[in-house]
Amino acid sequence: MADHHLEIDNLVKTYPGALKPSVDRVSLSLPRGEMLALLGPSGCGKTTILRMIAGLIPVTAGEIRLDGRGISAIPVHKRNMGMVFQAYALFPHMTVAENIGFGLEMRGVGKAERTERVLKALDLVKLSGYGERRVSQLSGGQQQRAAIARSLVIEPALLLFDEPLSNLDAKLRDEMRDEIRDIQNRTGVTSIFVTHDQDEALSMADRLAVMSEGRLEQIGTPRQIFDRPRTDFVASFIGAGSFLTGTVVAPGRADVPGLGILHFTGDVPAGGKARFLVRPHRFVLGEGVNAFSGVVEHVVYRGQILTIAVRAGDHRLQADLPTHAATLPAKGDRVTLSVAPDDVTLVGEAA
Amino acid sequence: MDAKLARFAFALLITLLYLFLLAPIIVVLVISFDTRQYLAFPPESLSFGSYAKVFANVKFISAFWRSLGIGLFVGLVSIFAGLLLSLALSRHDFRGKGAINFLILAPFLVPHIVLAVGVMLVLGPLGLLDSYSGIFLAHLGITTPYTVRTITMSLMAVDRRIEEAARVHGASPAMVLWRITLPLVRPGLIAGAVIAFLISFDEATISLFIVSVKSSTLPTEIYHYLEYSTDPQIAALSVILILISVGVVVVVERLIGLRKAL
Ligand SMILES: Nc1ncnc2c1ncn2[C@@H]1O[C@H](COP(=O)(O)OP(=O)(O)OP(=O)(O)O)[C@@H](O)[C@H]1O
Ligand SMILES: [Mg+2]
């Protein structure tokens, strides 16, 4: 654990007067240079964690360590953090260059060096030539870049982003997504990125921490989170899918009431109950090991894929089919869906 | 056609309303040029004589400078006090906050004549009647509620995230105040200073109770002058005072946009 740059240990935050904690015993650690996405529904405590790391609010219990040293006693302005706010929070009475140079000025960096570093930062975020503008003369995306430059220029120990993309329109959001990832790669700054958009989290982060109601549900690579969700919550929050509960009758075989026998890979002792998840794109049309027949209840054409809902026994299975097939199932058709045992995700043992 | 008529009627109404509001000022303006030695309307012949007399009146001139000095000082100190109070009231929770809030509201609710008696009773035992300190304290008391108000309005419009961003990026609390908060509430500070100055400069009721000769202000001099004589000098002086008030507002409006600050 020694090479972990940031360590959060059993962090708890209960706001004054609140009945239950907003952040409940969260532990996680970040190696240097990693970009972690904190993902979860609104109100699950993401911003609260970020604000505790920045020092804007005191922790109720637990510890935050940077390079092995506790930082809870260090006041905000001495923590050397960068933070990009949702609404950018640029200083409206200063020029773009003054905004970016602010942190350096507060650190007593001389004017000549400051100017030089501000110019470099402007260049890094592709805002060269915009330094003398007022903040109000920038577009949303440009303000976003200026806010990132303001944080980067101080070479922060950590760069914290609180939903930086949610104020941008869809096209710009995709652009900035790549841009931020690119800047992070180039500067190697250890970053935490708060979002409630799963696409954003999956595509930008080295690892994802999924939260629910103040607790950390699971932390892992995008692949682990998507393909091996450990809880129902994670499975359903990240991507759609069909949940199945069954009794394991033999190794790798479970009896799902109202559907039939499901073959899967994974160790669950016979006699135990288990929860399974099948992602929509894992189903294929036609016979196979796990084949389930049913009537198409619902069809949505999405260009590249066709999403169908199939009533099979007591279950409603959701499948994404490629649209290049000669004939596509229509509502009311009887179809057979199958899924390879390897593509059946074991979510956990059910009670 | 109807819309046009309605617009015309509306314009007419507004014009009449303004005329009604401005009528006293217009009358005063006209009278100030009258050559007779008593106040009457309309005048018979016009001249600048009354203005010349005002400028030759030593009492008026020295009271004017006193009022100006007091007003400027009150304006300055009042925004300083207003800033501290606003910051405390809008940014912190403490015991007795409600009481302070109420006290600040009091001068809005209590008639000045009542305040005047109270101020006199307090300043008397302290030996501050007819002193600069006394009038200064009294004016500070009635102007600070206004500066608290304008500054609080400006403070509330400041996005807390902006101050937080400054803190995160390395500004100490004092630096946040100096480099972020103060510049952002500048309109409120200027508006507060202007209002405090104008109130102090115009204030008559309380001043009458606590000043006599040493620290008489322009409004009290006018009052005393009126007790013995009513001539167009008073009208001329009034016009000068109106011009000063309007001048201050116009200058500030040009400089920072007072309307934005209010
Ligand atoms: N200053 C505060 N005082 C009291 N409760 C608060 C405060 N800030 C947040 N909370 C509560 O703490 C919980 C977590 O809030 P937080 O802002 O961390 O959520 P979030 O995950 O960032 O949500 P969102 O995605 O909507 O931004 C919420 O239930 C919220 O109501
Ligand atoms: Mg949030």
mmCIF file of N, CA, C and O and ligand atoms in Angstrom, chain A residues 15-16 22 40-49 86 162-163 194 196, ligand 1:
data_model
loop_
_atom_site.group_PDB
_atom_site.id
_atom_site.type_symbol
_atom_site.label_atom_id
_atom_site.label_comp_id
_atom_site.label_asym_id
_atom_site.label_seq_id
_atom_site.Cartn_x
_atom_site.Cartn_y
_atom_site.Cartn_z
ATOM 1 N N TYR A 15 -23.671 15.287 8.392
ATOM 2 C CA TYR A 15 -23.867 16.732 8.460
ATOM 3 C C TYR A 15 -24.568 17.082 9.761
ATOM 4 O O TYR A 15 -25.361 16.283 10.277
ATOM 5 N N PRO A 16 -24.296 18.273 10.306
ATOM 6 C CA PRO A 16 -24.943 18.654 11.557
ATOM 7 C C PRO A 16 -26.463 18.557 11.421
ATOM 8 O O PRO A 16 -27.021 19.050 10.454
ATOM 9 N N SER A 22 -24.035 10.946 5.505
ATOM 10 C CA SER A 22 -24.086 11.121 4.054
ATOM 11 C C SER A 22 -22.977 10.332 3.390
ATOM 12 O O SER A 22 -23.070 9.962 2.228
ATOM 13 N N GLY A 40 -22.336 7.376 -8.894
ATOM 14 C CA GLY A 40 -23.479 6.985 -8.075
ATOM 15 C C GLY A 40 -24.635 7.922 -8.327
ATOM 16 O O GLY A 40 -24.459 8.998 -8.895
ATOM 17 N N PRO A 41 -25.825 7.526 -7.890
ATOM 18 C CA PRO A 41 -26.999 8.368 -8.130
ATOM 19 C C PRO A 41 -26.931 9.655 -7.318
ATOM 20 O O PRO A 41 -26.121 9.785 -6.401
ATOM 21 N N SER A 42 -27.779 10.592 -7.673
ATOM 22 C CA SER A 42 -27.817 11.882 -6.989
ATOM 23 C C SER A 42 -28.015 11.699 -5.491
ATOM 24 O O SER A 42 -28.833 10.896 -5.058
ATOM 25 N N GLY A 43 -27.233 12.421 -4.715
ATOM 26 C CA GLY A 43 -27.387 12.391 -3.272
ATOM 27 C C GLY A 43 -26.681 11.253 -2.574
ATOM 28 O O GLY A 43 -26.854 11.051 -1.371
ATOM 29 N N CYS A 44 -25.844 10.511 -3.300
ATOM 30 C CA CYS A 44 -25.195 9.360 -2.668
ATOM 31 C C CYS A 44 -23.924 9.749 -1.915
ATOM 32 O O CYS A 44 -23.300 8.913 -1.273
ATOM 33 N N GLY A 45 -23.530 11.007 -2.000
ATOM 34 C CA GLY A 45 -22.393 11.456 -1.194
ATOM 35 C C GLY A 45 -21.107 11.704 -1.965
ATOM 36 O O GLY A 45 -20.058 11.887 -1.356
ATOM 37 N N LYS A 46 -21.180 11.754 -3.278
ATOM 38 C CA LYS A 46 -19.968 11.942 -4.080
ATOM 39 C C LYS A 46 -19.318 13.303 -3.805
ATOM 40 O O LYS A 46 -18.126 13.390 -3.510
ATOM 41 N N THR A 47 -20.120 14.343 -3.919
ATOM 42 C CA THR A 47 -19.583 15.682 -3.693
ATOM 43 C C THR A 47 -19.053 15.813 -2.274
ATOM 44 O O THR A 47 -18.018 16.438 -2.041
ATOM 45 N N THR A 48 -19.759 15.200 -1.344
ATOM 46 C CA THR A 48 -19.339 15.267 0.052
ATOM 47 C C THR A 48 -17.930 14.696 0.230
ATOM 48 O O THR A 48 -17.099 15.283 0.923
ATOM 49 N N ILE A 49 -17.653 13.576 -0.415
ATOM 50 C CA ILE A 49 -16.311 12.993 -0.329
ATOM 51 C C ILE A 49 -15.278 13.951 -0.911
ATOM 52 O O ILE A 49 -14.230 14.208 -0.310
ATOM 53 N N GLN A 86 -18.532 22.256 -10.827
ATOM 54 C CA GLN A 86 -19.574 22.013 -11.822
ATOM 55 C C GLN A 86 -19.891 23.264 -12.637
ATOM 56 O O GLN A 86 -20.004 23.215 -13.842
ATOM 57 N N ASP A 162 -15.754 17.944 -9.931
ATOM 58 C CA ASP A 162 -17.130 17.672 -9.508
ATOM 59 C C ASP A 162 -18.071 17.870 -10.697
ATOM 60 O O ASP A 162 -18.436 18.987 -11.025
ATOM 61 N N GLU A 163 -18.439 16.777 -11.326
ATOM 62 C CA GLU A 163 -19.331 16.815 -12.489
ATOM 63 C C GLU A 163 -18.973 17.937 -13.455
ATOM 64 O O GLU A 163 -19.810 18.793 -13.743
ATOM 65 N N VAL A 194 -16.020 13.100 -10.223
ATOM 66 C CA VAL A 194 -17.358 12.765 -9.751
ATOM 67 C C VAL A 194 -18.349 12.860 -10.905
ATOM 68 O O VAL A 194 -18.318 13.813 -11.673
ATOM 69 N N HIS A 196 -22.515 11.284 -12.334
ATOM 70 C CA HIS A 196 -23.534 10.260 -12.203
ATOM 71 C C HIS A 196 -23.873 9.670 -13.566
ATOM 72 O O HIS A 196 -24.876 9.006 -13.740
HETATM 73 N N1 LIG C 1 -24.388 21.134 3.558
HETATM 74 C C1 LIG C 1 -25.178 20.071 3.774
HETATM 75 N N2 LIG C 1 -25.909 19.970 4.907
HETATM 76 C C2 LIG C 1 -26.693 18.903 5.132
HETATM 77 N N3 LIG C 1 -26.833 17.867 4.296
HETATM 78 C C3 LIG C 1 -26.136 17.905 3.158
HETATM 79 C C4 LIG C 1 -25.275 18.996 2.832
HETATM 80 N N4 LIG C 1 -24.711 18.744 1.635
HETATM 81 C C5 LIG C 1 -25.192 17.557 1.237
HETATM 82 N N5 LIG C 1 -26.041 17.042 2.142
HETATM 83 C C6 LIG C 1 -26.726 15.743 2.054
HETATM 84 O O1 LIG C 1 -25.758 14.728 1.937
HETATM 85 C C7 LIG C 1 -26.138 13.776 0.967
HETATM 86 C C8 LIG C 1 -25.058 13.637 -0.068
HETATM 87 O O2 LIG C 1 -24.939 14.847 -0.776
HETATM 88 P P1 LIG C 1 -23.880 15.072 -1.932
HETATM 89 O O3 LIG C 1 -23.965 16.483 -2.355
HETATM 90 O O4 LIG C 1 -22.557 14.574 -1.490
HETATM 91 O O5 LIG C 1 -24.465 14.132 -3.062
HETATM 92 P P2 LIG C 1 -23.938 13.875 -4.542
HETATM 93 O O6 LIG C 1 -23.641 12.429 -4.632
HETATM 94 O O7 LIG C 1 -22.865 14.824 -4.878
HETATM 95 O O8 LIG C 1 -25.235 14.169 -5.391
HETATM 96 P P3 LIG C 1 -25.404 14.905 -6.794
HETATM 97 O O9 LIG C 1 -25.117 13.885 -7.845
HETATM 98 O O10 LIG C 1 -26.838 15.292 -6.803
HETATM 99 O O11 LIG C 1 -24.475 16.059 -6.821
HETATM 100 C C9 LIG C 1 -27.467 14.226 0.414
HETATM 101 O O12 LIG C 1 -28.478 13.472 1.027
HETATM 102 C C10 LIG C 1 -27.565 15.666 0.809
HETATM 103 O O13 LIG C 1 -28.896 16.005 1.080
#
